[in-house]
Short mmCIF file of C-alpha atoms in Angstrom, two decimals:
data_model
loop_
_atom_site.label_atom_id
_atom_site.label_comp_id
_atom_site.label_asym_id
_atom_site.label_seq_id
_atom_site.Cartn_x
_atom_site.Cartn_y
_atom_site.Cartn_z
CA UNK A 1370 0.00 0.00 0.00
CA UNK A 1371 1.38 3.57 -0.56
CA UNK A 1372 1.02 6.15 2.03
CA UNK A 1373 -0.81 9.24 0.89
CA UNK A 1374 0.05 12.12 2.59
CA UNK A 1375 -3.26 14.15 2.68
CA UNK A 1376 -2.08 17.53 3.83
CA UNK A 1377 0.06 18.05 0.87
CA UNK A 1378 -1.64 19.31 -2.20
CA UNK A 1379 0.54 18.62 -4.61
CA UNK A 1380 -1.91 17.84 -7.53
CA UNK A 1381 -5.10 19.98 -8.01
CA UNK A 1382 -8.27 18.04 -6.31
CA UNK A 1383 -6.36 15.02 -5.45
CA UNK A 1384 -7.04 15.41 -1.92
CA UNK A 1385 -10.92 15.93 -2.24
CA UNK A 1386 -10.93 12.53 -4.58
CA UNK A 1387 -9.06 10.78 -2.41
CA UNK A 1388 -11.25 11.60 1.35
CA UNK A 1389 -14.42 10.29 -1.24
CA UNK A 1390 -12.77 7.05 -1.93
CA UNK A 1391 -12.20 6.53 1.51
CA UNK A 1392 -15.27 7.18 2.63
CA UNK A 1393 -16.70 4.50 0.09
CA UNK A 1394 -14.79 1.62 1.05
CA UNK A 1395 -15.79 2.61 5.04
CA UNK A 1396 -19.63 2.46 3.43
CA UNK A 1397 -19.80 -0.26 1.25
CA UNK A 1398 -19.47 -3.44 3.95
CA UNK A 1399 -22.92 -1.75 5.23
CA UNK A 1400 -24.58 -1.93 2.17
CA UNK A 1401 -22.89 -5.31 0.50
CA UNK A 1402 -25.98 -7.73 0.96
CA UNK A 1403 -28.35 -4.96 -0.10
CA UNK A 1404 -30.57 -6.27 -3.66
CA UNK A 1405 -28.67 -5.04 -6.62
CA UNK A 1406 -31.01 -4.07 -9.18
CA UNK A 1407 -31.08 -5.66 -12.47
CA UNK A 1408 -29.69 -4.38 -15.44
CA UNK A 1409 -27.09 -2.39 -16.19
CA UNK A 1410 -26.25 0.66 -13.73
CA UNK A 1411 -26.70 4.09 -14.92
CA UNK A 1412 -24.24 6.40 -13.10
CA UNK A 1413 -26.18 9.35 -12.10
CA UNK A 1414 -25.84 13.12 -13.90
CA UNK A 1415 -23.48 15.22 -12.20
CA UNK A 1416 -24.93 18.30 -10.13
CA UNK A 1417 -25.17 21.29 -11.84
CA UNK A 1418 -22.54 24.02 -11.17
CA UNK A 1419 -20.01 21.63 -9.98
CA UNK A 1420 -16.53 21.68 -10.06
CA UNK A 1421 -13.89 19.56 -12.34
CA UNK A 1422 -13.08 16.16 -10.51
CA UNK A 1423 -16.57 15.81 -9.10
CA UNK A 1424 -16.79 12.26 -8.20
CA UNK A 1425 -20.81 10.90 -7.59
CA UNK A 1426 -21.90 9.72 -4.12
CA UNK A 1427 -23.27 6.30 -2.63
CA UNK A 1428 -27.15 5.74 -3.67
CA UNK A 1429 -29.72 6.44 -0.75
CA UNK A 1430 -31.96 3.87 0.21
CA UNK A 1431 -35.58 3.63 -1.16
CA UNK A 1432 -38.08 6.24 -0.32
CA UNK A 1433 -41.47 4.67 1.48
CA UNK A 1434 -44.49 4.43 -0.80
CA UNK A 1435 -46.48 7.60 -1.55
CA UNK A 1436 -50.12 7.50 -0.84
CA UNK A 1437 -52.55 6.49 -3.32
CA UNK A 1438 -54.08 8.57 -5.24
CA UNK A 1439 -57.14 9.05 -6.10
CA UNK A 1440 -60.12 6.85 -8.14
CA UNK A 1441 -59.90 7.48 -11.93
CA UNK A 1442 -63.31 8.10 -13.81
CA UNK A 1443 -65.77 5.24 -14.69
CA UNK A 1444 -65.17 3.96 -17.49
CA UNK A 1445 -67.67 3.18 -20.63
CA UNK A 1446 -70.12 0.46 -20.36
CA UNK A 1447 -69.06 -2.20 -22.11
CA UNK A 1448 -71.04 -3.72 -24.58
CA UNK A 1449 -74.11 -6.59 -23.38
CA UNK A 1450 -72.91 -10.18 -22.77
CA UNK A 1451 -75.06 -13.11 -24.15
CA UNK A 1452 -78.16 -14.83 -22.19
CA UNK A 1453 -77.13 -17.16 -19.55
CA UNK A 1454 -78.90 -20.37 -18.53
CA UNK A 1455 -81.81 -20.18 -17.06
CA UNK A 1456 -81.30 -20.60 -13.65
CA UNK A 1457 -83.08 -23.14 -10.66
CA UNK A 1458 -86.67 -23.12 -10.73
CA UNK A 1459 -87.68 -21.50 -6.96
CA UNK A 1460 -89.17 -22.56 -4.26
CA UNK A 1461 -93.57 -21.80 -4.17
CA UNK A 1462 -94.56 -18.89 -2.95
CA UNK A 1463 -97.44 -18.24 -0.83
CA UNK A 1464 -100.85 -17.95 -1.76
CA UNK A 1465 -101.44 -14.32 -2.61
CA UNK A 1466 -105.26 -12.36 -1.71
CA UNK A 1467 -108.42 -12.96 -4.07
CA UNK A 1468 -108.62 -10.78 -6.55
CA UNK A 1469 -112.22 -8.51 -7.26
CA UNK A 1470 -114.32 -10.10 -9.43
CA UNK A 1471 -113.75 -9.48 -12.94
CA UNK A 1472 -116.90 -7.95 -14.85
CA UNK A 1473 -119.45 -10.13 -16.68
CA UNK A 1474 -117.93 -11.90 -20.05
CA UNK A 1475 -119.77 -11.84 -23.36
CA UNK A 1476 -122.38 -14.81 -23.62
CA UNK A 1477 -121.14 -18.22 -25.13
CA UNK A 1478 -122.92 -20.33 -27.82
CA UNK A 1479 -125.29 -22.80 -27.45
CA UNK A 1480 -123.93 -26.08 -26.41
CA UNK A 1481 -124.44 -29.07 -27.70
CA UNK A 1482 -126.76 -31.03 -26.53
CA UNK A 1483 -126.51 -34.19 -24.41
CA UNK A 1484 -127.85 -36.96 -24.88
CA UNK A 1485 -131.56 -38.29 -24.04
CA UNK A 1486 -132.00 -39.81 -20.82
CA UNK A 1487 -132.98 -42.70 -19.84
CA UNK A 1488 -137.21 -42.95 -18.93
CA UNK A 1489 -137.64 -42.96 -15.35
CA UNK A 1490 -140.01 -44.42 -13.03
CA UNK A 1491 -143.83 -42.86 -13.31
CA UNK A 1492 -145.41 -41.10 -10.29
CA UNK A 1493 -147.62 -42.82 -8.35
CA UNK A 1494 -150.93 -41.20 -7.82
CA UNK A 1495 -152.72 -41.82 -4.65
CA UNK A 1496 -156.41 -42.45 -4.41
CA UNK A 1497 -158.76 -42.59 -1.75
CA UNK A 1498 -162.38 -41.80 -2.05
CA UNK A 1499 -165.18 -42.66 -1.50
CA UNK A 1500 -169.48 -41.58 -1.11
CA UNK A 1501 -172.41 -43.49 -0.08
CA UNK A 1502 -175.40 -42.69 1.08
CA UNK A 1503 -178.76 -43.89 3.06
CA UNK A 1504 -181.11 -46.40 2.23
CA UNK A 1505 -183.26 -47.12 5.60
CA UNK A 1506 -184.08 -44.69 8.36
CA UNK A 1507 -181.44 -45.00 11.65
CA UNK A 1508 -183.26 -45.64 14.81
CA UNK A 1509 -180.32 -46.38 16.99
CA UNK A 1510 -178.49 -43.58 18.57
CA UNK A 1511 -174.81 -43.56 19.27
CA UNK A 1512 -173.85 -46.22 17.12
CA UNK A 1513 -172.05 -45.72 13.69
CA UNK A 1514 -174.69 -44.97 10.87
CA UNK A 1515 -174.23 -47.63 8.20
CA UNK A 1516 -174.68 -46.09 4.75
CA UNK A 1517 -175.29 -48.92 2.39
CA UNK A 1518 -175.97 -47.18 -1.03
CA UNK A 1519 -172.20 -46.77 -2.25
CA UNK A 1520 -171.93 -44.09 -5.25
CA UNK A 1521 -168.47 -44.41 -5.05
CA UNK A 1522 -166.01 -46.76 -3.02
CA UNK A 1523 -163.03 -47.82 -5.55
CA UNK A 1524 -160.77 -48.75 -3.23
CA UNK A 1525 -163.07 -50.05 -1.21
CA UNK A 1526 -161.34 -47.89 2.01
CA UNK A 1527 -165.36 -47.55 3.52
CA UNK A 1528 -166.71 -50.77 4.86
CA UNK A 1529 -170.68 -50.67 4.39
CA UNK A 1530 -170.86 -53.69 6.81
CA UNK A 1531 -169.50 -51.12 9.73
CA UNK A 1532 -170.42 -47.52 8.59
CA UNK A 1533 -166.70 -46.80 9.06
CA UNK A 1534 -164.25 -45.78 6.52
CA UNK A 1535 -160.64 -46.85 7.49
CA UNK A 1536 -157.38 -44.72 6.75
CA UNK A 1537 -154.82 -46.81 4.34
CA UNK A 1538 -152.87 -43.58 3.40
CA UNK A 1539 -151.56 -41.03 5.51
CA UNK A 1540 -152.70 -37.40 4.76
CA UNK A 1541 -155.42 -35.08 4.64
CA UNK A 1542 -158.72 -35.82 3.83
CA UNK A 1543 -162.09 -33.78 3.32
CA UNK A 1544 -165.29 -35.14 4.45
CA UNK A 1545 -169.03 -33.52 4.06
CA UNK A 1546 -172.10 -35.01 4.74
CA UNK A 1547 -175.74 -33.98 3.91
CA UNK A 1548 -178.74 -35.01 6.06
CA UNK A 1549 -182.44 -34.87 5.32
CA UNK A 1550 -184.47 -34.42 8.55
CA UNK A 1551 -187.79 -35.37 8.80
CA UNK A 1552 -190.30 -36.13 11.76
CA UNK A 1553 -187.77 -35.53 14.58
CA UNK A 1554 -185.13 -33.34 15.09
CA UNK A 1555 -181.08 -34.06 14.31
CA UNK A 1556 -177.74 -34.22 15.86
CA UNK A 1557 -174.90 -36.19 14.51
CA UNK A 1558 -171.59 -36.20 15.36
CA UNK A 1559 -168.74 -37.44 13.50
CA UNK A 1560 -166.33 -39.57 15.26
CA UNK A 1561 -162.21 -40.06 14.52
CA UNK A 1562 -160.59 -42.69 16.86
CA UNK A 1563 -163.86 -42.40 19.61
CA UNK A 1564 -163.84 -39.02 19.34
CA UNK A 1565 -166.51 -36.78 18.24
CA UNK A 1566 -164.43 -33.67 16.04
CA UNK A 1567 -168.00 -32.14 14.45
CA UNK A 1568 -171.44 -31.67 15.57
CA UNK A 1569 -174.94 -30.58 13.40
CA UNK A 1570 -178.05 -30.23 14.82
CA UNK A 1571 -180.94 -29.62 13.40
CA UNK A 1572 -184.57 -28.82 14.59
CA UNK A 1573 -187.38 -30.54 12.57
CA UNK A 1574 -190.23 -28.24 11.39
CA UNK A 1575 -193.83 -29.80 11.42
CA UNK A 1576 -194.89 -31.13 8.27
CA UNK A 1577 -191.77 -30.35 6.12
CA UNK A 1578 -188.80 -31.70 5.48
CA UNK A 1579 -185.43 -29.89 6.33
CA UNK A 1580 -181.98 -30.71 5.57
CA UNK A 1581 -178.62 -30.48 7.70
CA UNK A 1582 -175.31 -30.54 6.34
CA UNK A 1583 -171.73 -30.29 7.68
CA UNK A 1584 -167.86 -30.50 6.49
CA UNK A 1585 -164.42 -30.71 7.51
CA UNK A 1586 -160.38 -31.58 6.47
CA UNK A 1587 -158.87 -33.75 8.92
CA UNK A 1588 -155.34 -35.39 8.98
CA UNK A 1589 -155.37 -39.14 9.29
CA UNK A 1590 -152.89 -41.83 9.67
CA UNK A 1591 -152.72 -45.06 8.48
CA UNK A 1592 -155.31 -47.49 10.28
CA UNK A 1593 -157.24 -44.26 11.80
CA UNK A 1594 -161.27 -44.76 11.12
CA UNK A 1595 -164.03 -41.81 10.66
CA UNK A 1596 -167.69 -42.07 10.95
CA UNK A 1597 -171.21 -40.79 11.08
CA UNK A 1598 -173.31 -41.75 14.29
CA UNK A 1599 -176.43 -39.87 15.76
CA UNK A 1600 -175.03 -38.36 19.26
CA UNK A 1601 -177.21 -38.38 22.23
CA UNK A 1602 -180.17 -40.56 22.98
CA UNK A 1603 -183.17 -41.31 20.27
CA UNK A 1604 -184.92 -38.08 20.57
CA UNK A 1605 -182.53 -36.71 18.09
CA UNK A 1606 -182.27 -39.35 15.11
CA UNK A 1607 -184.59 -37.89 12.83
CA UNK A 1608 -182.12 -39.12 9.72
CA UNK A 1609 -184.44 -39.84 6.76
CA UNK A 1610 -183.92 -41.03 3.33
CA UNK A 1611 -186.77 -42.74 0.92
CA UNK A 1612 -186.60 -42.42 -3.45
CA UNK A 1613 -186.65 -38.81 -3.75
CA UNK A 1614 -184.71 -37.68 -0.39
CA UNK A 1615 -181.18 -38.16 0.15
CA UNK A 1616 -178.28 -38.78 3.76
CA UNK A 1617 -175.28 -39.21 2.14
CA UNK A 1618 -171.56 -39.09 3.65
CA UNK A 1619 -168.29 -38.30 1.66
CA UNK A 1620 -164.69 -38.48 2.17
CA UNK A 1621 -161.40 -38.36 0.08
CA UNK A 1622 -157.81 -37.78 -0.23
CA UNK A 1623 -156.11 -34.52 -0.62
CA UNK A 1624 -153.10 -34.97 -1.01
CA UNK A 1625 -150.46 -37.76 0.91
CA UNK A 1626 -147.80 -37.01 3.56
CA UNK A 1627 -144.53 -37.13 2.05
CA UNK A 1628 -142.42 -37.78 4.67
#
C-alpha cells in the first residue's frame, strides 16, 4: 500500500478525490448484501454548477411508498354479454289475496246437446175416495150410521158392513155429509178414533122436510177410522132417506204425507 500524505496538495483536487474514496470503502461493507437491481447501472448526472473532478456519491436507500391517489373516472359500459342459462326453478310462494271479481264476459254459444236420458219411473198417484149414502131410516143412537148405497167406493177404504171408513194412506182428507131431517129433530156427530171432532143439529119443522149438512179436512194416519153416528139418545135421530130424499156421507184424499 502507498502512504498518501493528505495535507500536501501537490496535484489539483487530489485530496478531495481521495477523502471520497475513503469514505466508500468505510460504506460499502454496510450496504454489500443490499438487492442489486437488475440491469445495467446508470451512473447518475453530475450536479449542476459543480466543479472539475466531481466524483458521484453512494445511492440512498428507497423512499417509502407515496399514498394512493385518487379513483380514476368510470369507465364506458361495455357492450351486453349473451343470455345465460336459465337458472333453478324456486321454491312456491305463498298464496297471494283474491282478486275482485272481474266484470261479466260476453255470452257463449249454445252447447251441444246431451244426450236423451234414460225414462224414469212414473209417479204414483194416490187415491182414496169414496161416497155413499142412506137407504133405511137409523133408529139407533150412538152407534155408527151404516150407509149402504155406495156411489163411489173404488178402493173399497169404507166398509158398508161397519159404517166406518178406514185410513190406508196417511194425509189429509175432506169429508161432508148432507142429512135430510124429517119427523124428529137431528144431531150427529162425526167420530175419529172415539172421538166426536163435528157436531150438526138440526130442529125438525112440522110437516116439512129440512136438511142439515156439515164438512171438515182432517189429517189421518194409516189405520185411523171416521164415521157418522147420531149423538145423544133417540130423541134426536130424525135421519131420513126414501126415493126422492137423500143422507149421504163423503170423504177423500187430498193430497199424501210425504215424509
Amino acid at each position: 500500500m502507498v502512504a498518501v500524505d493528505l495535507t500536501t496538495p501537490k496535484v489539483p483536487g487530489l485530496r478531495m478525490l481521495l477523502l471520497q474514496a475513503v469514505l466508500f470503502l468505510l460504506i460499502l461493507p454496510s450496504h454489500a448484501e443490499e438487492t442489486i437491481p437488475e440491469g445495467p447501472v446508470v451512473p447518475a448526472p453530475p450536479p449542476k454548477g459543480t466543479c472539475a473532478g466531481w466524483m458521484a456519491g453512494i445511492p440512498g436507500h428507497p423512499g417509502h411508498n407515496g399514498t394512493p391517489g385518487r379513483d380514476g373516472r368510470d369507465g364506458t359500459p361495455g357492450e351486453k354479454g349473451e343470455k345465460g342459462d336459465a337458472g333453478l326453478l324456486g321454491p312456491k310462494g305463498e298464496t297471494g289475496d283474491v282478486g275482485m271479481t272481474g266484470t261479466e264476459g260476453p255470452r257463449g254459444f249454445p252447447g251441444i246437446p246431451g244426450r236423451k236420458g234414460e225414462p224414469g219411473e212414473g209417479a204414483y198417484v194416490y187415491r182414496s175416495a169414496f161416497s155413499v149414502g142412506l137407504e133405511t131410516r137409523v133408529t139407533v143412537p150412538s152407534v155408527p150410521i151404516r150407509f149402504t148405497k155406495i156411489f163411489y167406493n173404488q178402493q173399497n177404504h169404507y166398509d158398508a158392513s161397519t159404517g166406518k171408513f178406514y185410513c190406508n194412506i196417511p194425509g189429509l182428507y175432506y169429508f161432508s155429509y148432507h142429512i135430510t131431517v124429517y119427523m124428529k129433530d137431528v144431531k150427529v156427530s162425526l167420530f175419529k178414533k172415539d172421538k166426536a171432532v163435528l157436531f150438526t143439529y138440526d130442529q125438525y119443522q112440522e110437516k116439512n122436510v129440512d136438511q142439515a149438512s156439515g164438512s171438515v179436512l182432517l189429517h189421518l194416519e194409516v189405520g185411523d177410522q171416521v164415521w157418522l153416528q147420531v149423538y145423544g139418545d133417540g130423541d134426536h135421530n130424525g135421519l131420513y132417506a126414501d126415493n126422492v130424499n137423500d143422507s149421504t156421507f163423503t170423504g177423500f184424499l187430498l193430497y199424501h204425507d210425504t215424509n
